[in-house]
PDB file of C-alpha atoms and ligand atoms in Angstrom:
ATOM      1  CA  MET Q   7      13.566   2.336  26.430  1.00  0.00           C
ATOM      2  CA  GLY Q   8      12.518   5.528  24.657  1.00  0.00           C
ATOM      3  CA  VAL Q   9      12.402   6.730  21.074  1.00  0.00           C
ATOM      4  CA  ILE Q  10      12.727  10.166  19.540  1.00  0.00           C
ATOM      5  CA  ALA Q  11      11.299  10.049  16.012  1.00  0.00           C
ATOM      6  CA  ILE Q  12      12.587  12.366  13.309  1.00  0.00           C
ATOM      7  CA  ASP Q  13      10.587  12.100  10.095  1.00  0.00           C
ATOM      8  CA  GLY Q  14      10.457  14.212   6.987  1.00  0.00           C
ATOM      9  CA  PRO Q  15      11.127  14.416   3.257  1.00  0.00           C
ATOM     10  CA  ALA Q  16      14.348  13.375   1.537  1.00  0.00           C
ATOM     11  CA  ALA Q  17      17.504  15.403   2.191  1.00  0.00           C
ATOM     12  CA  ALA Q  18      16.017  17.563   4.954  1.00  0.00           C
ATOM     13  CA  GLY Q  19      19.043  16.613   7.043  1.00  0.00           C
ATOM     14  CA  LYS Q  20      17.239  14.045   9.187  1.00  0.00           C
ATOM     15  CA  SER Q  21      20.125  11.582   9.545  1.00  0.00           C
ATOM     16  CA  SER Q  22      22.791  14.224  10.175  1.00  0.00           C
ATOM     17  CA  VAL Q  23      20.599  15.953  12.757  1.00  0.00           C
ATOM     18  CA  ALA Q  24      19.491  12.673  14.364  1.00  0.00           C
ATOM     19  CA  ARG Q  25      23.112  11.446  14.645  1.00  0.00           C
ATOM     20  CA  ARG Q  26      24.224  14.659  16.340  1.00  0.00           C
ATOM     21  CA  VAL Q  27      21.206  14.820  18.645  1.00  0.00           C
ATOM     22  CA  ALA Q  28      21.798  11.208  19.696  1.00  0.00           C
ATOM     23  CA  ALA Q  29      25.438  11.994  20.492  1.00  0.00           C
ATOM     24  CA  GLU Q  30      24.410  15.055  22.529  1.00  0.00           C
ATOM     25  CA  ILE Q  31      21.942  13.169  24.718  1.00  0.00           C
ATOM     26  CA  GLY Q  32      23.817   9.842  24.857  1.00  0.00           C
ATOM     27  CA  TRP Q  33      21.198   7.897  22.911  1.00  0.00           C
ATOM     28  CA  THR Q  34      21.697   5.659  19.869  1.00  0.00           C
ATOM     29  CA  HIS Q  35      21.072   6.842  16.326  1.00  0.00           C
ATOM     30  CA  LEU Q  36      19.279   4.635  13.824  1.00  0.00           C
ATOM     31  CA  SER Q  37      18.506   5.614  10.238  1.00  0.00           C
ATOM     32  CA  SER Q  38      15.554   3.566   8.997  1.00  0.00           C
ATOM     33  CA  GLY Q  39      16.263   4.704   5.430  1.00  0.00           C
ATOM     34  CA  MET Q  40      19.582   2.868   5.677  1.00  0.00           C
ATOM     35  CA  LEU Q  41      17.658  -0.387   6.184  1.00  0.00           C
ATOM     36  CA  TYR Q  42      15.409   0.267   3.171  1.00  0.00           C
ATOM     37  CA  ARG Q  43      18.520   1.074   1.133  1.00  0.00           C
ATOM     38  CA  ALA Q  44      20.192  -2.140   2.348  1.00  0.00           C
ATOM     39  CA  VAL Q  45      17.204  -4.274   1.322  1.00  0.00           C
ATOM     40  CA  THR Q  46      17.144  -2.502  -2.054  1.00  0.00           C
ATOM     41  CA  TRP Q  47      20.863  -3.126  -2.537  1.00  0.00           C
ATOM     42  CA  TRP Q  48      20.368  -6.814  -1.701  1.00  0.00           C
ATOM     43  CA  LEU Q  49      17.426  -7.099  -4.130  1.00  0.00           C
ATOM     44  CA  LEU Q  50      19.444  -5.462  -6.924  1.00  0.00           C
ATOM     45  CA  LYS Q  51      22.115  -8.099  -6.349  1.00  0.00           C
ATOM     46  CA  HIS Q  52      19.815 -11.087  -6.020  1.00  0.00           C
ATOM     47  CA  GLY Q  53      17.071 -10.156  -8.492  1.00  0.00           C
ATOM     48  CA  ALA Q  54      13.762  -8.419  -7.857  1.00  0.00           C
ATOM     49  CA  GLY Q  55      12.041 -11.806  -7.387  1.00  0.00           C
ATOM     50  CA  ALA Q  56      14.296 -12.782  -4.476  1.00  0.00           C
ATOM     51  CA  ASP Q  57      12.766 -13.110  -1.014  1.00  0.00           C
ATOM     52  CA  PRO Q  58      14.186 -10.429   1.316  1.00  0.00           C
ATOM     53  CA  GLY Q  59      13.387 -12.807   4.165  1.00  0.00           C
ATOM     54  CA  GLN Q  60      16.460 -14.737   2.983  1.00  0.00           C
ATOM     55  CA  MET Q  61      18.828 -11.879   3.704  1.00  0.00           C
ATOM     56  CA  GLU Q  62      20.859 -11.929   6.897  1.00  0.00           C
ATOM     57  CA  LEU Q  63      20.305  -8.454   8.258  1.00  0.00           C
ATOM     58  CA  HIS Q  64      21.851  -7.501  11.577  1.00  0.00           C
ATOM     59  CA  LEU Q  65      22.223  -4.323  13.577  1.00  0.00           C
ATOM     60  CA  ASN Q  66      25.071  -4.432  16.084  1.00  0.00           C
ATOM     61  CA  LEU Q  67      26.272  -1.725  18.389  1.00  0.00           C
ATOM     62  CA  GLY Q  68      29.809  -0.723  17.343  1.00  0.00           C
ATOM     63  CA  PRO Q  69      32.060   2.187  18.261  1.00  0.00           C
ATOM     64  CA  GLY Q  70      30.325   4.408  15.701  1.00  0.00           C
ATOM     65  CA  GLY Q  71      26.784   3.492  16.769  1.00  0.00           C
ATOM     66  CA  LEU Q  72      24.501   0.852  15.277  1.00  0.00           C
ATOM     67  CA  GLU Q  73      26.293  -0.932  12.453  1.00  0.00           C
ATOM     68  CA  LEU Q  74      24.409  -2.739   9.748  1.00  0.00           C
ATOM     69  CA  THR Q  75      25.569  -6.001   8.215  1.00  0.00           C
ATOM     70  CA  VAL Q  76      23.963  -7.724   5.254  1.00  0.00           C
ATOM     71  CA  ASP Q  77      24.966 -11.354   4.762  1.00  0.00           C
ATOM     72  CA  GLY Q  78      27.990 -10.648   6.942  1.00  0.00           C
ATOM     73  CA  VAL Q  79      29.121  -7.606   4.921  1.00  0.00           C
ATOM     74  CA  ARG Q  80      28.943  -3.962   6.051  1.00  0.00           C
ATOM     75  CA  PRO Q  81      27.703  -1.980   3.053  1.00  0.00           C
ATOM     76  CA  GLY Q  82      29.118   1.521   2.676  1.00  0.00           C
ATOM     77  CA  PRO Q  83      28.785   4.080  -0.135  1.00  0.00           C
ATOM     78  CA  GLU Q  84      26.955   1.515  -2.298  1.00  0.00           C
ATOM     79  CA  LEU Q  85      23.818   2.357  -0.290  1.00  0.00           C
ATOM     80  CA  SER Q  86      23.905   5.827  -1.859  1.00  0.00           C
ATOM     81  CA  SER Q  87      24.548   4.607  -5.424  1.00  0.00           C
ATOM     82  CA  PRO Q  88      22.254   5.980  -8.170  1.00  0.00           C
ATOM     83  CA  GLU Q  89      20.872   2.444  -8.690  1.00  0.00           C
ATOM     84  CA  VAL Q  90      19.860   2.106  -5.036  1.00  0.00           C
ATOM     85  CA  VAL Q  91      18.473   5.657  -4.867  1.00  0.00           C
ATOM     86  CA  ALA Q  92      16.410   5.088  -8.034  1.00  0.00           C
ATOM     87  CA  ALA Q  93      14.900   1.840  -6.724  1.00  0.00           C
ATOM     88  CA  VAL Q  94      14.486   2.410  -2.974  1.00  0.00           C
ATOM     89  CA  ALA Q  95      11.100   4.173  -2.961  1.00  0.00           C
ATOM     90  CA  GLU Q  96       9.619   1.311  -5.006  1.00  0.00           C
ATOM     91  CA  THR Q  97      11.146  -1.304  -2.687  1.00  0.00           C
ATOM     92  CA  ALA Q  98       9.714   0.584   0.280  1.00  0.00           C
ATOM     93  CA  THR Q  99       6.148   0.087  -1.022  1.00  0.00           C
ATOM     94  CA  SER Q 100       6.390  -3.690  -0.458  1.00  0.00           C
ATOM     95  CA  PRO Q 101       4.436  -4.833   2.629  1.00  0.00           C
ATOM     96  CA  ALA Q 102       6.927  -7.693   3.168  1.00  0.00           C
ATOM     97  CA  VAL Q 103       9.872  -5.268   3.113  1.00  0.00           C
ATOM     98  CA  ARG Q 104       8.149  -2.799   5.458  1.00  0.00           C
ATOM     99  CA  ASP Q 105       7.338  -5.626   7.813  1.00  0.00           C
ATOM    100  CA  LEU Q 106      10.945  -6.853   7.791  1.00  0.00           C
ATOM    101  CA  VAL Q 107      12.431  -3.400   8.371  1.00  0.00           C
ATOM    102  CA  GLY Q 108       9.794  -2.568  10.986  1.00  0.00           C
ATOM    103  CA  ARG Q 109      10.705  -5.685  12.964  1.00  0.00           C
ATOM    104  CA  HIS Q 110      14.400  -4.754  12.988  1.00  0.00           C
ATOM    105  CA  LEU Q 111      13.597  -1.204  14.072  1.00  0.00           C
ATOM    106  CA  ARG Q 112      11.306  -2.329  16.892  1.00  0.00           C
ATOM    107  CA  GLU Q 113      13.840  -4.874  18.074  1.00  0.00           C
ATOM    108  CA  ALA Q 114      16.458  -2.110  18.274  1.00  0.00           C
ATOM    109  CA  GLY Q 115      13.892   0.024  20.100  1.00  0.00           C
ATOM    110  CA  ARG Q 116      13.543  -2.644  22.772  1.00  0.00           C
ATOM    111  CA  LYS Q 117      17.314  -2.680  23.364  1.00  0.00           C
ATOM    112  CA  PHE Q 118      18.332   0.955  23.056  1.00  0.00           C
ATOM    113  CA  ASN Q 119      17.154   4.479  23.608  1.00  0.00           C
ATOM    114  CA  LEU Q 120      16.868   5.528  19.973  1.00  0.00           C
ATOM    115  CA  VAL Q 121      16.899   8.678  17.928  1.00  0.00           C
ATOM    116  CA  CYS Q 122      15.386   7.117  14.836  1.00  0.00           C
ATOM    117  CA  ASP Q 123      14.889   8.949  11.533  1.00  0.00           C
ATOM    118  CA  GLY Q 124      12.737   8.070   8.545  1.00  0.00           C
ATOM    119  CA  ARG Q 125       9.324   8.638   7.000  1.00  0.00           C
ATOM    120  CA  ASP Q 126       6.890   6.705   9.194  1.00  0.00           C
ATOM    121  CA  ILE Q 127       8.709   6.428  12.520  1.00  0.00           C
ATOM    122  CA  GLY Q 128       6.328   8.626  14.507  1.00  0.00           C
ATOM    123  CA  THR Q 129       3.206   7.493  12.629  1.00  0.00           C
ATOM    124  CA  THR Q 130       3.653   3.727  12.335  1.00  0.00           C
ATOM    125  CA  VAL Q 131       6.849   2.222  13.730  1.00  0.00           C
ATOM    126  CA  PHE Q 132       6.984   3.991  17.097  1.00  0.00           C
ATOM    127  CA  PRO Q 133       3.624   5.737  17.566  1.00  0.00           C
ATOM    128  CA  ASP Q 134       4.459   6.041  21.282  1.00  0.00           C
ATOM    129  CA  ALA Q 135       7.714   7.916  20.667  1.00  0.00           C
ATOM    130  CA  VAL Q 136       8.443  10.345  23.498  1.00  0.00           C
ATOM    131  CA  LEU Q 137       9.041  13.123  20.974  1.00  0.00           C
ATOM    132  CA  LYS Q 138       8.156  13.347  17.285  1.00  0.00           C
ATOM    133  CA  VAL Q 139       9.854  15.875  15.069  1.00  0.00           C
ATOM    134  CA  PHE Q 140       8.840  16.536  11.472  1.00  0.00           C
ATOM    135  CA  LEU Q 141      11.910  18.048   9.837  1.00  0.00           C
ATOM    136  CA  THR Q 142      11.398  19.848   6.547  1.00  0.00           C
ATOM    137  CA  ALA Q 143      13.228  22.294   4.325  1.00  0.00           C
ATOM    138  CA  ASP Q 144      12.528  24.083   1.104  1.00  0.00           C
ATOM    139  CA  PRO Q 145      12.978  21.703  -1.921  1.00  0.00           C
ATOM    140  CA  ARG Q 146      15.690  23.801  -3.581  1.00  0.00           C
ATOM    141  CA  GLU Q 147      17.635  24.016  -0.321  1.00  0.00           C
ATOM    142  CA  ARG Q 148      17.361  20.268   0.142  1.00  0.00           C
ATOM    143  CA  ALA Q 149      18.633  19.742  -3.414  1.00  0.00           C
ATOM    144  CA  ARG Q 150      21.557  22.081  -2.718  1.00  0.00           C
ATOM    145  CA  ARG Q 151      22.505  20.161   0.421  1.00  0.00           C
ATOM    146  CA  ARG Q 152      22.288  16.807  -1.314  1.00  0.00           C
ATOM    147  CA  LEU Q 153      24.564  18.032  -4.120  1.00  0.00           C
ATOM    148  CA  ILE Q 154      27.070  19.400  -1.615  1.00  0.00           C
ATOM    149  CA  GLN Q 155      26.962  16.093   0.264  1.00  0.00           C
ATOM    150  CA  ALA Q 156      27.618  14.210  -2.981  1.00  0.00           C
ATOM    151  CA  ASP Q 157      30.314  16.794  -3.835  1.00  0.00           C
ATOM    152  CA  THR Q 158      28.850  17.321  -7.305  1.00  0.00           C
ATOM    153  CA  LEU Q 159      28.133  21.038  -7.127  1.00  0.00           C
ATOM    154  CA  GLY Q 160      31.634  21.368  -8.591  1.00  0.00           C
ATOM    155  CA  GLY Q 161      33.536  24.574  -8.037  1.00  0.00           C
ATOM    156  CA  GLY Q 162      34.456  24.518 -11.743  1.00  0.00           C
ATOM    157  CA  ALA Q 163      30.853  24.415 -12.923  1.00  0.00           C
ATOM    158  CA  SER Q 164      29.317  27.519 -14.522  1.00  0.00           C
ATOM    159  CA  PRO Q 165      26.293  29.188 -12.888  1.00  0.00           C
ATOM    160  CA  VAL Q 166      24.072  27.726 -15.619  1.00  0.00           C
ATOM    161  CA  GLU Q 167      25.447  24.220 -15.053  1.00  0.00           C
ATOM    162  CA  ARG Q 168      25.014  24.594 -11.312  1.00  0.00           C
ATOM    163  CA  ASP Q 169      21.429  25.725 -11.776  1.00  0.00           C
ATOM    164  CA  GLN Q 170      20.719  22.759 -14.067  1.00  0.00           C
ATOM    165  CA  ALA Q 171      22.250  20.349 -11.548  1.00  0.00           C
ATOM    166  CA  LEU Q 172      20.129  21.882  -8.788  1.00  0.00           C
ATOM    167  CA  ARG Q 173      16.926  21.589 -10.818  1.00  0.00           C
ATOM    168  CA  ALA Q 174      17.666  17.955 -11.705  1.00  0.00           C
ATOM    169  CA  GLN Q 175      18.410  17.091  -8.075  1.00  0.00           C
ATOM    170  CA  ALA Q 176      15.278  18.906  -6.855  1.00  0.00           C
ATOM    171  CA  ALA Q 177      13.192  16.971  -9.411  1.00  0.00           C
ATOM    172  CA  GLU Q 178      14.677  13.667  -8.231  1.00  0.00           C
ATOM    173  CA  LEU Q 179      13.959  14.448  -4.572  1.00  0.00           C
ATOM    174  CA  GLU Q 180      10.430  15.589  -5.378  1.00  0.00           C
ATOM    175  CA  ALA Q 181       9.720  12.389  -7.341  1.00  0.00           C
ATOM    176  CA  ARG Q 182      10.887  10.284  -4.382  1.00  0.00           C
ATOM    177  CA  ASP Q 183       8.898  12.387  -1.882  1.00  0.00           C
ATOM    178  CA  ARG Q 184       5.802  12.067  -4.056  1.00  0.00           C
ATOM    179  CA  ARG Q 185       6.172   8.283  -4.151  1.00  0.00           C
ATOM    180  CA  ASP Q 186       6.814   8.148  -0.412  1.00  0.00           C
ATOM    181  CA  SER Q 187       3.807  10.391   0.331  1.00  0.00           C
ATOM    182  CA  LEU Q 188       1.346   8.673  -1.985  1.00  0.00           C
ATOM    183  CA  ARG Q 189       2.019   5.026  -1.196  1.00  0.00           C
ATOM    184  CA  ALA Q 190      -0.763   3.029   0.450  1.00  0.00           C
ATOM    185  CA  ILE Q 191       1.175   1.691   3.436  1.00  0.00           C
ATOM    186  CA  SER Q 192       2.834   4.001   5.955  1.00  0.00           C
ATOM    187  CA  PRO Q 193       3.114   7.039   3.682  1.00  0.00           C
ATOM    188  CA  LEU Q 194       5.347   9.973   4.512  1.00  0.00           C
ATOM    189  CA  THR Q 195       3.113  12.238   6.533  1.00  0.00           C
ATOM    190  CA  ARG Q 196       3.420  14.380   9.602  1.00  0.00           C
ATOM    191  CA  ALA Q 197       2.117  12.709  12.753  1.00  0.00           C
ATOM    192  CA  GLU Q 198      -0.608  14.781  14.390  1.00  0.00           C
ATOM    193  CA  ASP Q 199       1.439  15.103  17.554  1.00  0.00           C
ATOM    194  CA  ALA Q 200       4.743  15.908  15.793  1.00  0.00           C
ATOM    195  CA  VAL Q 201       6.460  19.259  16.159  1.00  0.00           C
ATOM    196  CA  GLU Q 202       7.467  20.669  12.804  1.00  0.00           C
ATOM    197  CA  ILE Q 203      10.849  22.273  12.283  1.00  0.00           C
ATOM    198  CA  ASP Q 204      11.568  23.932   8.939  1.00  0.00           C
ATOM    199  CA  ASN Q 205      15.336  24.164   8.818  1.00  0.00           C
ATOM    200  CA  SER Q 206      15.649  25.920   5.434  1.00  0.00           C
ATOM    201  CA  GLY Q 207      17.451  28.850   7.013  1.00  0.00           C
ATOM    202  CA  LEU Q 208      19.343  26.840   9.627  1.00  0.00           C
ATOM    203  CA  ASN Q 209      22.761  25.198   9.407  1.00  0.00           C
ATOM    204  CA  LEU Q 210      23.436  21.801  10.978  1.00  0.00           C
ATOM    205  CA  ASP Q 211      24.394  23.199  14.410  1.00  0.00           C
ATOM    206  CA  GLU Q 212      21.267  25.342  14.477  1.00  0.00           C
ATOM    207  CA  SER Q 213      19.056  22.444  13.380  1.00  0.00           C
ATOM    208  CA  VAL Q 214      20.506  20.258  16.146  1.00  0.00           C
ATOM    209  CA  ALA Q 215      19.961  23.055  18.663  1.00  0.00           C
ATOM    210  CA  ALA Q 216      16.337  23.417  17.513  1.00  0.00           C
ATOM    211  CA  VAL Q 217      15.677  19.718  18.150  1.00  0.00           C
ATOM    212  CA  LEU Q 218      17.490  19.793  21.513  1.00  0.00           C
ATOM    213  CA  GLU Q 219      15.244  22.690  22.488  1.00  0.00           C
ATOM    214  CA  LYS Q 220      12.164  20.576  21.687  1.00  0.00           C
ATOM    215  CA  ILE Q 221      13.609  17.755  23.782  1.00  0.00           C
ATOM    216  CA  GLU Q 222      14.094  20.142  26.703  1.00  0.00           C
ATOM    217  CA  ASP Q 223      10.550  21.435  26.284  1.00  0.00           C
ATOM    218  CA  ARG Q 224       9.241  17.897  26.227  1.00  0.00           C
ATOM    219  CA  PHE Q 225      11.157  16.666  29.259  1.00  0.00           C
ATOM    220  CA  LEU Q 226      11.217  19.799  31.349  1.00  0.00           C
ATOM    221  CA  GLY Q 227       7.638  20.625  30.418  1.00  0.00           C
ATOM    222  CA  ALA Q 228       8.514  24.191  29.394  1.00  0.00           C
TER     223      ALA Q 228
HETATM  224  O1  LIG W  71      16.084   8.493   4.541  1.00  0.00           O
HETATM  225  P1  LIG W  71      16.591   7.901   3.264  1.00  0.00           P
HETATM  226  O2  LIG W  71      16.718   8.892   2.138  1.00  0.00           O
HETATM  227  O3  LIG W  71      17.824   7.073   3.425  1.00  0.00           O
HETATM  228  O4  LIG W  71      15.444   6.885   2.833  1.00  0.00           O
HETATM  229  C1  LIG W  71      15.498   6.199   1.600  1.00  0.00           C
HETATM  230  C2  LIG W  71      14.100   5.736   1.193  1.00  0.00           C
HETATM  231  O5  LIG W  71      13.670   4.693   2.073  1.00  0.00           O
HETATM  232  C3  LIG W  71      12.992   6.768   1.247  1.00  0.00           C
HETATM  233  O6  LIG W  71      12.914   7.555   0.079  1.00  0.00           O
HETATM  234  C4  LIG W  71      11.751   5.901   1.399  1.00  0.00           C
HETATM  235  O7  LIG W  71      11.326   5.401   0.158  1.00  0.00           O
HETATM  236  C5  LIG W  71      12.269   4.746   2.224  1.00  0.00           C
HETATM  237  N1  LIG W  71      11.940   4.914   3.651  1.00  0.00           N
HETATM  238  C6  LIG W  71      10.661   4.587   4.059  1.00  0.00           C
HETATM  239  N2  LIG W  71      10.335   4.671   5.390  1.00  0.00           N
HETATM  240  C7  LIG W  71      11.236   5.080   6.290  1.00  0.00           C
HETATM  241  C8  LIG W  71      12.539   5.458   5.885  1.00  0.00           C
HETATM  242  C9  LIG W  71      12.856   5.379   4.549  1.00  0.00           C
HETATM  243  O8  LIG W  71       9.832   4.220   3.248  1.00  0.00           O
HETATM  244  N3  LIG W  71      10.898   5.129   7.582  1.00  0.00           N
END
């Protein structure tokens, strides 16, 4: 089985690009951030002192790709709640949590050809990935995309309000990136052998095309 790793900072479009690339090449998409969010969600419910080893975490292949269940429940939008977003980078510093998530990712990697996105996929989880992409975008552009995704860049908002919302979102993303980059274990960093794609000026289709081009280069040796 093979892995294509797509790492990079928050809101660079990694999951959207990885999902589309996987569909194009007939591989399976897996967002590692979704697993860290799921563990965080579980810890918020069960108390920070709870042992994540007690959670029943499963990844099953469904019609929409790999589906996550936690204690038999499929979490949805709650994984993007402000509470989960505020706590996830801290949860992700725990060696026990990284070990747990890493084991699930590697198990999936033994069963499927994966396009896996995250922060440490090419550096730590799958250092032998057949292709490593480091996907970045300008912080303000990433903030804009995240606000559009959350549908909070309201059409009714004034330019000043929109600018304030953008600044606040950019600050939140930067704080999370800083935490992810500075942590001791598996920090967010570009693997030496990763190809970097800055998609600030690219839309989703163009970003997908840029990755597909790297895949062609890699496999056709262009
Ligand atoms: O990619 P996403 O924004 O869903 O990731 C949420 C958080 O999970 C990240 O900010 C990071 O703290 C953590 N994470 C990680 N390693 C990964 C993927 C995500 O530490 N491979």
